[in-house]
């Protein structure tokens, strides 16, 4: 049993609950002896909020920002490492540096993290189990450990930055020879965290890439501005050699203004009491290389204040930090703009993988569920993200309120309940899609018992009741967010009503719940969800469809939801209406984050992939191509020219490129890529297109090349996969549009329509 011989410990210094710029990161150490020959050793540790660990002056791992964020009242994630190679017979020392992280935020912000009930000074629980030829040895954290707050990190808050005084560095502090007799003892935590200790099995956060500065210029204010050429999540690697006591102020930003000042797009206004995206480094007089340990930022530009002389570009390197999750798919085509869009979306996703899918690495660093719900297909197609989603699914379950509501951010300290199914649907969609893409039913089994209580909660907010500023109409769910962040005068209030969006999502979630009940062999649940779906669908269609079968709300989002969720009796009237709503906006989208991820698939269902491609490549506002023309290197939060410039919310287009243009997608009825339909769209605008996806059976690859009305299709289907080619705007030479394909390599000559 983990931590059977260990206790949570913390520093003996008073806890400072209110915000202060003297907020040091404590250092801990413990000397111990090992007799006999070491056979194996394993260390388990949970540090709150974040911690770093050493054995005999060597880092236990390269992991960053552990332990993983959570609702610390429910779950405490711990990590386990093989440390056999770090120990020696005789004297050893374990050392730690702890920081506030998500656990102890003192900043004022709209999300009320400073009011979290769990807040306290950083603490840890550590257990080392050693097997020797003389028997086992266990070293646990207790009040025999020593602690000091006189280390070099004298201020740190995750959401703004870290201040480091190199003059305070203590040589050899994490080594066995160091004299710690003047350090006070750590104290046993009298009110240890209430959460259950659980092993964190997903990939760690690591330094994943380095971006050397491409340029450095002097600003009118006398500071130096470095451009690394790519918007990323992470921090700088500062190479500095200046006089002892010199302070270097390091400011980060995603954009700059014409006068070379930093453009924060009003995001800094969310943290009025602190310096936004700022680190500080006080020099020791030595040449030093430094990066923060307890803060990360979203940035492309770095401004340095306090530099003597003219710096070279080597002074600043941007370090890309994110979850060490591998890519498992690729996309390329003859239109370099689409390739660039694919790259932007992948970097935006990576920039927001920090033990949860965050919204942005700048302003919030929070696990917004509506963003993740919008991007789940893309993430599961492009990344080996299954373990991270399993971890986050536990956090989602932990967040469910006593009334069965969910918050818009997970984890939360209590803020964000009442966002409605646009966000809460993550409880249904995430485990269902993990099942579809991977065949892993664990998250679905975990979530299923909460499906019915949540849907009943959602139904309890119908009938004209006002809730969180929104109202529902005629007994339809009208709770929470609607078609958020569209190109509307008020981006939070789209022209498709909240009750329409909420009801469409309610029906969609009922459908997922019914399928899950079938998998769970729960016939009573299956019948319940089926009946609820039938009742609401009949009532909804009676309200929203004209006798001619058109939607009474003539908006892209409304019509797209009816089509993509198959909430219709006749497709043709809605197909004509959807095309009309697109053409009325000159083949630009006029919808928010909800509508956009359903618009493309609704057009697919209508056989109008050509319109999808026109929308994606349309020039001007609002559109992806406008972002590219404005030198975007990641996807933005909004079409309007403000807010975050590194969001994954609109990245579902990457899934469309692989699924609908290249033709690779999972079968939503047969999980884990055991069966697939290859459905390429041979676009007139392209001369070639290809994609690949790694599956449990091997790499699946599809490429098509077009010349005039003729095309060639090349497939590689791994053993163990049953595949079918289904063509929408082309045919095989025998005139057929559908063909079963055996494993192996294939080449088919096609004739386009």
PDB file of N, CA and C in Angstrom, residues 599-683:
ATOM      1  N   UNK A 599     -21.255  22.265 -38.230  1.00  0.00           N
ATOM      2  CA  UNK A 599     -21.556  22.749 -39.575  1.00  0.00           C
ATOM      3  C   UNK A 599     -20.903  21.873 -40.633  1.00  0.00           C
ATOM      4  N   UNK A 600     -19.626  21.547 -40.454  1.00  0.00           N
ATOM      5  CA  UNK A 600     -18.913  20.767 -41.464  1.00  0.00           C
ATOM      6  C   UNK A 600     -19.529  19.384 -41.646  1.00  0.00           C
ATOM      7  N   UNK A 601     -19.904  18.741 -40.539  1.00  0.00           N
ATOM      8  CA  UNK A 601     -20.435  17.373 -40.642  1.00  0.00           C
ATOM      9  C   UNK A 601     -21.867  17.369 -41.147  1.00  0.00           C
ATOM     10  N   UNK A 602     -22.593  18.450 -40.874  1.00  0.00           N
ATOM     11  CA  UNK A 602     -23.919  18.585 -41.464  1.00  0.00           C
ATOM     12  C   UNK A 602     -23.811  18.751 -42.978  1.00  0.00           C
ATOM     13  N   UNK A 603     -22.847  19.549 -43.423  1.00  0.00           N
ATOM     14  CA  UNK A 603     -22.640  19.695 -44.867  1.00  0.00           C
ATOM     15  C   UNK A 603     -22.160  18.384 -45.482  1.00  0.00           C
ATOM     16  N   UNK A 604     -21.324  17.648 -44.764  1.00  0.00           N
ATOM     17  CA  UNK A 604     -20.925  16.315 -45.233  1.00  0.00           C
ATOM     18  C   UNK A 604     -22.153  15.439 -45.457  1.00  0.00           C
ATOM     19  N   UNK A 605     -23.056  15.451 -44.474  1.00  0.00           N
ATOM     20  CA  UNK A 605     -24.262  14.616 -44.569  1.00  0.00           C
ATOM     21  C   UNK A 605     -25.117  15.016 -45.762  1.00  0.00           C
ATOM     22  N   UNK A 606     -24.976  16.265 -46.185  1.00  0.00           N
ATOM     23  CA  UNK A 606     -25.717  16.755 -47.350  1.00  0.00           C
ATOM     24  C   UNK A 606     -24.943  16.558 -48.656  1.00  0.00           C
ATOM     25  N   UNK A 607     -23.758  15.949 -48.576  1.00  0.00           N
ATOM     26  CA  UNK A 607     -22.936  15.772 -49.763  1.00  0.00           C
ATOM     27  C   UNK A 607     -22.307  17.057 -50.254  1.00  0.00           C
ATOM     28  N   UNK A 608     -22.130  18.046 -49.375  1.00  0.00           N
ATOM     29  CA  UNK A 608     -21.590  19.343 -49.774  1.00  0.00           C
ATOM     30  C   UNK A 608     -20.241  19.607 -49.097  1.00  0.00           C
ATOM     31  N   UNK A 609     -19.348  18.638 -49.235  1.00  0.00           N
ATOM     32  CA  UNK A 609     -17.984  18.840 -48.741  1.00  0.00           C
ATOM     33  C   UNK A 609     -17.315  20.015 -49.437  1.00  0.00           C
ATOM     34  N   UNK A 610     -17.765  20.322 -50.661  1.00  0.00           N
ATOM     35  CA  UNK A 610     -17.186  21.454 -51.383  1.00  0.00           C
ATOM     36  C   UNK A 610     -17.415  22.757 -50.633  1.00  0.00           C
ATOM     37  N   UNK A 611     -18.595  22.896 -49.997  1.00  0.00           N
ATOM     38  CA  UNK A 611     -18.860  24.096 -49.224  1.00  0.00           C
ATOM     39  C   UNK A 611     -18.005  24.150 -47.956  1.00  0.00           C
ATOM     40  N   UNK A 612     -17.764  22.994 -47.353  1.00  0.00           N
ATOM     41  CA  UNK A 612     -16.855  22.969 -46.194  1.00  0.00           C
ATOM     42  C   UNK A 612     -15.501  23.529 -46.580  1.00  0.00           C
ATOM     43  N   UNK A 613     -14.979  23.060 -47.684  1.00  0.00           N
ATOM     44  CA  UNK A 613     -13.660  23.503 -48.120  1.00  0.00           C
ATOM     45  C   UNK A 613     -13.667  24.995 -48.445  1.00  0.00           C
ATOM     46  N   UNK A 614     -14.762  25.476 -49.014  1.00  0.00           N
ATOM     47  CA  UNK A 614     -14.854  26.906 -49.310  1.00  0.00           C
ATOM     48  C   UNK A 614     -14.861  27.725 -48.019  1.00  0.00           C
ATOM     49  N   UNK A 615     -15.579  27.258 -47.006  1.00  0.00           N
ATOM     50  CA  UNK A 615     -15.620  27.971 -45.730  1.00  0.00           C
ATOM     51  C   UNK A 615     -14.239  27.991 -45.088  1.00  0.00           C
ATOM     52  N   UNK A 616     -13.569  26.838 -45.087  1.00  0.00           N
ATOM     53  CA  UNK A 616     -12.267  26.724 -44.431  1.00  0.00           C
ATOM     54  C   UNK A 616     -11.224  27.604 -45.116  1.00  0.00           C
ATOM     55  N   UNK A 617     -11.306  27.728 -46.441  1.00  0.00           N
ATOM     56  CA  UNK A 617     -10.288  28.480 -47.187  1.00  0.00           C
ATOM     57  C   UNK A 617     -10.755  29.886 -47.564  1.00  0.00           C
ATOM     58  N   UNK A 618     -11.923  30.292 -47.074  1.00  0.00           N
ATOM     59  CA  UNK A 618     -12.445  31.619 -47.425  1.00  0.00           C
ATOM     60  C   UNK A 618     -11.548  32.716 -46.871  1.00  0.00           C
ATOM     61  N   UNK A 619     -11.304  33.719 -47.687  1.00  0.00           N
ATOM     62  CA  UNK A 619     -10.512  34.857 -47.241  1.00  0.00           C
ATOM     63  C   UNK A 619     -11.417  35.873 -46.565  1.00  0.00           C
ATOM     64  N   UNK A 620     -10.820  36.658 -45.686  1.00  0.00           N
ATOM     65  CA  UNK A 620     -11.572  37.698 -45.010  1.00  0.00           C
ATOM     66  C   UNK A 620     -12.219  37.223 -43.730  1.00  0.00           C
ATOM     67  N   UNK A 621     -12.853  38.166 -43.054  1.00  0.00           N
ATOM     68  CA  UNK A 621     -13.454  37.915 -41.741  1.00  0.00           C
ATOM     69  C   UNK A 621     -14.842  37.321 -41.896  1.00  0.00           C
ATOM     70  N   UNK A 622     -15.219  36.349 -41.062  1.00  0.00           N
ATOM     71  CA  UNK A 622     -14.377  35.602 -40.118  1.00  0.00           C
ATOM     72  C   UNK A 622     -13.856  34.343 -40.795  1.00  0.00           C
ATOM     73  N   UNK A 623     -12.613  33.998 -40.563  1.00  0.00           N
ATOM     74  CA  UNK A 623     -12.107  32.797 -41.193  1.00  0.00           C
ATOM     75  C   UNK A 623     -10.699  32.447 -40.780  1.00  0.00           C
ATOM     76  N   UNK A 624     -10.372  31.170 -40.982  1.00  0.00           N
ATOM     77  CA  UNK A 624      -9.030  30.676 -40.662  1.00  0.00           C
ATOM     78  C   UNK A 624      -7.964  31.362 -41.505  1.00  0.00           C
ATOM     79  N   UNK A 625      -8.292  31.623 -42.771  1.00  0.00           N
ATOM     80  CA  UNK A 625      -7.280  32.209 -43.653  1.00  0.00           C
ATOM     81  C   UNK A 625      -6.900  33.616 -43.206  1.00  0.00           C
ATOM     82  N   UNK A 626      -7.848  34.323 -42.589  1.00  0.00           N
ATOM     83  CA  UNK A 626      -7.511  35.646 -42.069  1.00  0.00           C
ATOM     84  C   UNK A 626      -6.490  35.539 -40.940  1.00  0.00           C
ATOM     85  N   UNK A 627      -6.629  34.497 -40.121  1.00  0.00           N
ATOM     86  CA  UNK A 627      -5.631  34.275 -39.071  1.00  0.00           C
ATOM     87  C   UNK A 627      -4.249  34.051 -39.688  1.00  0.00           C
ATOM     88  N   UNK A 628      -4.206  33.226 -40.740  1.00  0.00           N
ATOM     89  CA  UNK A 628      -2.913  32.968 -41.383  1.00  0.00           C
ATOM     90  C   UNK A 628      -2.337  34.255 -41.965  1.00  0.00           C
ATOM     91  N   UNK A 629      -3.200  35.072 -42.555  1.00  0.00           N
ATOM     92  CA  UNK A 629      -2.722  36.323 -43.137  1.00  0.00           C
ATOM     93  C   UNK A 629      -2.208  37.281 -42.072  1.00  0.00           C
ATOM     94  N   UNK A 630      -2.675  37.126 -40.837  1.00  0.00           N
ATOM     95  CA  UNK A 630      -2.205  37.971 -39.745  1.00  0.00           C
ATOM     96  C   UNK A 630      -1.051  37.323 -38.984  1.00  0.00           C
ATOM     97  N   UNK A 631      -0.390  36.371 -39.626  1.00  0.00           N
ATOM     98  CA  UNK A 631       0.829  35.759 -39.084  1.00  0.00           C
ATOM     99  C   UNK A 631       0.560  34.922 -37.837  1.00  0.00           C
ATOM    100  N   UNK A 632      -0.617  34.330 -37.736  1.00  0.00           N
ATOM    101  CA  UNK A 632      -0.896  33.438 -36.607  1.00  0.00           C
ATOM    102  C   UNK A 632      -0.017  32.200 -36.711  1.00  0.00           C
ATOM    103  N   UNK A 633       0.504  31.759 -35.587  1.00  0.00           N
ATOM    104  CA  UNK A 633       1.266  30.508 -35.547  1.00  0.00           C
ATOM    105  C   UNK A 633       0.578  29.475 -34.667  1.00  0.00           C
ATOM    106  N   UNK A 634      -0.567  29.862 -34.095  1.00  0.00           N
ATOM    107  CA  UNK A 634      -1.456  28.951 -33.371  1.00  0.00           C
ATOM    108  C   UNK A 634      -2.884  29.423 -33.637  1.00  0.00           C
ATOM    109  N   UNK A 635      -3.867  28.612 -33.267  1.00  0.00           N
ATOM    110  CA  UNK A 635      -5.261  29.004 -33.433  1.00  0.00           C
ATOM    111  C   UNK A 635      -5.653  30.006 -32.348  1.00  0.00           C
ATOM    112  N   UNK A 636      -6.582  30.887 -32.700  1.00  0.00           N
ATOM    113  CA  UNK A 636      -6.999  31.942 -31.778  1.00  0.00           C
ATOM    114  C   UNK A 636      -8.297  31.559 -31.065  1.00  0.00           C
ATOM    115  N   UNK A 637      -8.572  32.291 -29.995  1.00  0.00           N
ATOM    116  CA  UNK A 637      -9.793  32.035 -29.217  1.00  0.00           C
ATOM    117  C   UNK A 637     -11.030  32.578 -29.919  1.00  0.00           C
ATOM    118  N   UNK A 638     -10.895  33.733 -30.545  1.00  0.00           N
ATOM    119  CA  UNK A 638     -12.046  34.385 -31.160  1.00  0.00           C
ATOM    120  C   UNK A 638     -11.672  34.902 -32.541  1.00  0.00           C
ATOM    121  N   UNK A 639     -12.704  35.119 -33.354  1.00  0.00           N
ATOM    122  CA  UNK A 639     -12.487  35.700 -34.680  1.00  0.00           C
ATOM    123  C   UNK A 639     -12.208  37.189 -34.548  1.00  0.00           C
ATOM    124  N   UNK A 640     -12.709  37.793 -33.499  1.00  0.00           N
ATOM    125  CA  UNK A 640     -12.411  39.191 -33.224  1.00  0.00           C
ATOM    126  C   UNK A 640     -10.943  39.317 -32.818  1.00  0.00           C
ATOM    127  N   UNK A 641     -10.335  40.464 -33.101  1.00  0.00           N
ATOM    128  CA  UNK A 641      -8.885  40.612 -32.886  1.00  0.00           C
ATOM    129  C   UNK A 641      -8.508  40.928 -31.441  1.00  0.00           C
ATOM    130  N   UNK A 642      -8.965  40.118 -30.515  1.00  0.00           N
ATOM    131  CA  UNK A 642      -8.536  40.249 -29.118  1.00  0.00           C
ATOM    132  C   UNK A 642      -8.716  38.889 -28.461  1.00  0.00           C
ATOM    133  N   UNK A 643      -8.365  38.792 -27.194  1.00  0.00           N
ATOM    134  CA  UNK A 643      -8.387  37.541 -26.434  1.00  0.00           C
ATOM    135  C   UNK A 643      -7.173  36.668 -26.752  1.00  0.00           C
ATOM    136  N   UNK A 644      -7.235  35.431 -26.286  1.00  0.00           N
ATOM    137  CA  UNK A 644      -6.094  34.517 -26.387  1.00  0.00           C
ATOM    138  C   UNK A 644      -5.744  34.223 -27.840  1.00  0.00           C
ATOM    139  N   UNK A 645      -4.451  34.054 -28.087  1.00  0.00           N
ATOM    140  CA  UNK A 645      -3.977  33.703 -29.421  1.00  0.00           C
ATOM    141  C   UNK A 645      -3.422  32.277 -29.463  1.00  0.00           C
ATOM    142  N   UNK A 646      -3.834  31.449 -28.485  1.00  0.00           N
ATOM    143  CA  UNK A 646      -3.379  30.053 -28.480  1.00  0.00           C
ATOM    144  C   UNK A 646      -4.452  29.190 -27.837  1.00  0.00           C
ATOM    145  N   UNK A 647      -5.499  28.910 -28.624  1.00  0.00           N
ATOM    146  CA  UNK A 647      -6.657  28.140 -28.180  1.00  0.00           C
ATOM    147  C   UNK A 647      -6.842  26.923 -29.086  1.00  0.00           C
ATOM    148  N   UNK A 648      -7.314  25.832 -28.523  1.00  0.00           N
ATOM    149  CA  UNK A 648      -7.621  24.648 -29.342  1.00  0.00           C
ATOM    150  C   UNK A 648      -9.105  24.538 -29.667  1.00  0.00           C
ATOM    151  N   UNK A 649      -9.915  25.495 -29.230  1.00  0.00           N
ATOM    152  CA  UNK A 649     -11.372  25.389 -29.304  1.00  0.00           C
ATOM    153  C   UNK A 649     -11.887  25.194 -30.735  1.00  0.00           C
ATOM    154  N   UNK A 650     -11.215  25.789 -31.703  1.00  0.00           N
ATOM    155  CA  UNK A 650     -11.658  25.685 -33.095  1.00  0.00           C
ATOM    156  C   UNK A 650     -10.831  24.676 -33.892  1.00  0.00           C
ATOM    157  N   UNK A 651     -10.257  23.699 -33.211  1.00  0.00           N
ATOM    158  CA  UNK A 651      -9.353  22.767 -33.899  1.00  0.00           C
ATOM    159  C   UNK A 651     -10.049  21.564 -34.504  1.00  0.00           C
ATOM    160  N   UNK A 652     -11.374  21.446 -34.336  1.00  0.00           N
ATOM    161  CA  UNK A 652     -12.064  20.288 -34.906  1.00  0.00           C
ATOM    162  C   UNK A 652     -11.918  20.236 -36.421  1.00  0.00           C
ATOM    163  N   UNK A 653     -11.579  21.365 -37.038  1.00  0.00           N
ATOM    164  CA  UNK A 653     -11.356  21.385 -38.479  1.00  0.00           C
ATOM    165  C   UNK A 653     -10.251  20.403 -38.874  1.00  0.00           C
ATOM    166  N   UNK A 654      -9.306  20.150 -37.985  1.00  0.00           N
ATOM    167  CA  UNK A 654      -8.232  19.194 -38.274  1.00  0.00           C
ATOM    168  C   UNK A 654      -8.789  17.789 -38.420  1.00  0.00           C
ATOM    169  N   UNK A 655      -9.773  17.463 -37.600  1.00  0.00           N
ATOM    170  CA  UNK A 655     -10.426  16.157 -37.728  1.00  0.00           C
ATOM    171  C   UNK A 655     -11.143  16.066 -39.072  1.00  0.00           C
ATOM    172  N   UNK A 656     -11.798  17.167 -39.479  1.00  0.00           N
ATOM    173  CA  UNK A 656     -12.498  17.155 -40.763  1.00  0.00           C
ATOM    174  C   UNK A 656     -11.512  16.925 -41.916  1.00  0.00           C
ATOM    175  N   UNK A 657     -10.350  17.524 -41.845  1.00  0.00           N
ATOM    176  CA  UNK A 657      -9.376  17.358 -42.925  1.00  0.00           C
ATOM    177  C   UNK A 657      -9.007  15.890 -43.109  1.00  0.00           C
ATOM    178  N   UNK A 658      -8.795  15.176 -42.002  1.00  0.00           N
ATOM    179  CA  UNK A 658      -8.422  13.762 -42.104  1.00  0.00           C
ATOM    180  C   UNK A 658      -9.642  12.905 -42.420  1.00  0.00           C
ATOM    181  N   UNK A 659     -10.753  13.182 -41.755  1.00  0.00           N
ATOM    182  CA  UNK A 659     -11.947  12.346 -41.912  1.00  0.00           C
ATOM    183  C   UNK A 659     -12.608  12.515 -43.278  1.00  0.00           C
ATOM    184  N   UNK A 660     -12.861  13.753 -43.665  1.00  0.00           N
ATOM    185  CA  UNK A 660     -13.698  14.000 -44.828  1.00  0.00           C
ATOM    186  C   UNK A 660     -12.919  14.293 -46.094  1.00  0.00           C
ATOM    187  N   UNK A 661     -11.750  14.912 -45.964  1.00  0.00           N
ATOM    188  CA  UNK A 661     -10.967  15.225 -47.156  1.00  0.00           C
ATOM    189  C   UNK A 661     -10.065  14.049 -47.527  1.00  0.00           C
ATOM    190  N   UNK A 662      -9.317  13.543 -46.543  1.00  0.00           N
ATOM    191  CA  UNK A 662      -8.449  12.386 -46.811  1.00  0.00           C
ATOM    192  C   UNK A 662      -9.199  11.074 -46.675  1.00  0.00           C
ATOM    193  N   UNK A 663     -10.238  11.039 -45.840  1.00  0.00           N
ATOM    194  CA  UNK A 663     -11.107   9.871 -45.815  1.00  0.00           C
ATOM    195  C   UNK A 663     -10.901   8.889 -44.690  1.00  0.00           C
ATOM    196  N   UNK A 664     -10.127   9.217 -43.649  1.00  0.00           N
ATOM    197  CA  UNK A 664      -9.866   8.276 -42.556  1.00  0.00           C
ATOM    198  C   UNK A 664     -10.620   8.711 -41.310  1.00  0.00           C
ATOM    199  N   UNK A 665     -11.427   7.816 -40.771  1.00  0.00           N
ATOM    200  CA  UNK A 665     -12.096   8.091 -39.504  1.00  0.00           C
ATOM    201  C   UNK A 665     -12.504   6.779 -38.866  1.00  0.00           C
ATOM    202  N   UNK A 666     -12.737   6.778 -37.552  1.00  0.00           N
ATOM    203  CA  UNK A 666     -13.210   5.548 -36.918  1.00  0.00           C
ATOM    204  C   UNK A 666     -14.662   5.301 -37.273  1.00  0.00           C
ATOM    205  N   UNK A 667     -15.090   4.093 -37.104  1.00  0.00           N
ATOM    206  CA  UNK A 667     -16.494   3.729 -37.253  1.00  0.00           C
ATOM    207  C   UNK A 667     -17.152   3.969 -35.892  1.00  0.00           C
ATOM    208  N   UNK A 668     -18.085   4.899 -35.825  1.00  0.00           N
ATOM    209  CA  UNK A 668     -18.677   5.264 -34.544  1.00  0.00           C
ATOM    210  C   UNK A 668     -19.596   4.182 -33.991  1.00  0.00           C
ATOM    211  N   UNK A 669     -19.747   3.084 -34.705  1.00  0.00           N
ATOM    212  CA  UNK A 669     -20.514   1.953 -34.191  1.00  0.00           C
ATOM    213  C   UNK A 669     -19.622   0.768 -33.836  1.00  0.00           C
ATOM    214  N   UNK A 670     -18.380   0.761 -34.331  1.00  0.00           N
ATOM    215  CA  UNK A 670     -17.447  -0.340 -34.053  1.00  0.00           C
ATOM    216  C   UNK A 670     -16.117   0.274 -33.600  1.00  0.00           C
ATOM    217  N   UNK A 671     -15.811   0.197 -32.319  1.00  0.00           N
ATOM    218  CA  UNK A 671     -14.732   1.003 -31.743  1.00  0.00           C
ATOM    219  C   UNK A 671     -13.334   0.511 -32.079  1.00  0.00           C
ATOM    220  N   UNK A 672     -12.367   1.411 -31.813  1.00  0.00           N
ATOM    221  CA  UNK A 672     -10.960   1.057 -31.842  1.00  0.00           C
ATOM    222  C   UNK A 672     -10.367   0.838 -33.217  1.00  0.00           C
ATOM    223  N   UNK A 673     -10.970   1.409 -34.269  1.00  0.00           N
ATOM    224  CA  UNK A 673     -10.467   1.256 -35.637  1.00  0.00           C
ATOM    225  C   UNK A 673     -10.399  -0.216 -36.062  1.00  0.00           C
ATOM    226  N   UNK A 674     -11.273  -1.041 -35.494  1.00  0.00           N
ATOM    227  CA  UNK A 674     -11.329  -2.431 -35.966  1.00  0.00           C
ATOM    228  C   UNK A 674     -12.030  -2.498 -37.320  1.00  0.00           C
ATOM    229  N   UNK A 675     -12.944  -1.570 -37.528  1.00  0.00           N
ATOM    230  CA  UNK A 675     -13.627  -1.461 -38.817  1.00  0.00           C
ATOM    231  C   UNK A 675     -13.643   0.006 -39.212  1.00  0.00           C
ATOM    232  N   UNK A 676     -13.360   0.282 -40.468  1.00  0.00           N
ATOM    233  CA  UNK A 676     -13.352   1.681 -40.914  1.00  0.00           C
ATOM    234  C   UNK A 676     -14.009   1.793 -42.278  1.00  0.00           C
ATOM    235  N   UNK A 677     -14.574   2.960 -42.503  1.00  0.00           N
ATOM    236  CA  UNK A 677     -15.003   3.356 -43.833  1.00  0.00           C
ATOM    237  C   UNK A 677     -14.066   4.453 -44.309  1.00  0.00           C
ATOM    238  N   UNK A 678     -13.420   4.241 -45.435  1.00  0.00           N
ATOM    239  CA  UNK A 678     -12.512   5.224 -46.014  1.00  0.00           C
ATOM    240  C   UNK A 678     -13.318   6.048 -47.012  1.00  0.00           C
ATOM    241  N   UNK A 679     -13.484   7.344 -46.694  1.00  0.00           N
ATOM    242  CA  UNK A 679     -14.427   8.179 -47.434  1.00  0.00           C
ATOM    243  C   UNK A 679     -13.748   9.441 -47.971  1.00  0.00           C
ATOM    244  N   UNK A 680     -12.816   9.321 -48.891  1.00  0.00           N
ATOM    245  CA  UNK A 680     -12.117  10.518 -49.386  1.00  0.00           C
ATOM    246  C   UNK A 680     -13.027  11.383 -50.255  1.00  0.00           C
ATOM    247  N   UNK A 681     -12.830  12.679 -50.156  1.00  0.00           N
ATOM    248  CA  UNK A 681     -13.504  13.621 -51.044  1.00  0.00           C
ATOM    249  C   UNK A 681     -12.455  14.150 -52.008  1.00  0.00           C
ATOM    250  N   UNK A 682     -12.601  13.833 -53.288  1.00  0.00           N
ATOM    251  CA  UNK A 682     -11.609  14.196 -54.304  1.00  0.00           C
ATOM    252  C   UNK A 682     -11.888  15.633 -54.743  1.00  0.00           C
ATOM    253  N   UNK A 683     -11.314  16.577 -54.046  1.00  0.00           N
ATOM    254  CA  UNK A 683     -11.636  17.991 -54.243  1.00  0.00           C
ATOM    255  C   UNK A 683     -11.015  18.533 -55.518  1.00  0.00           C
TER     256      UNK A 683
END
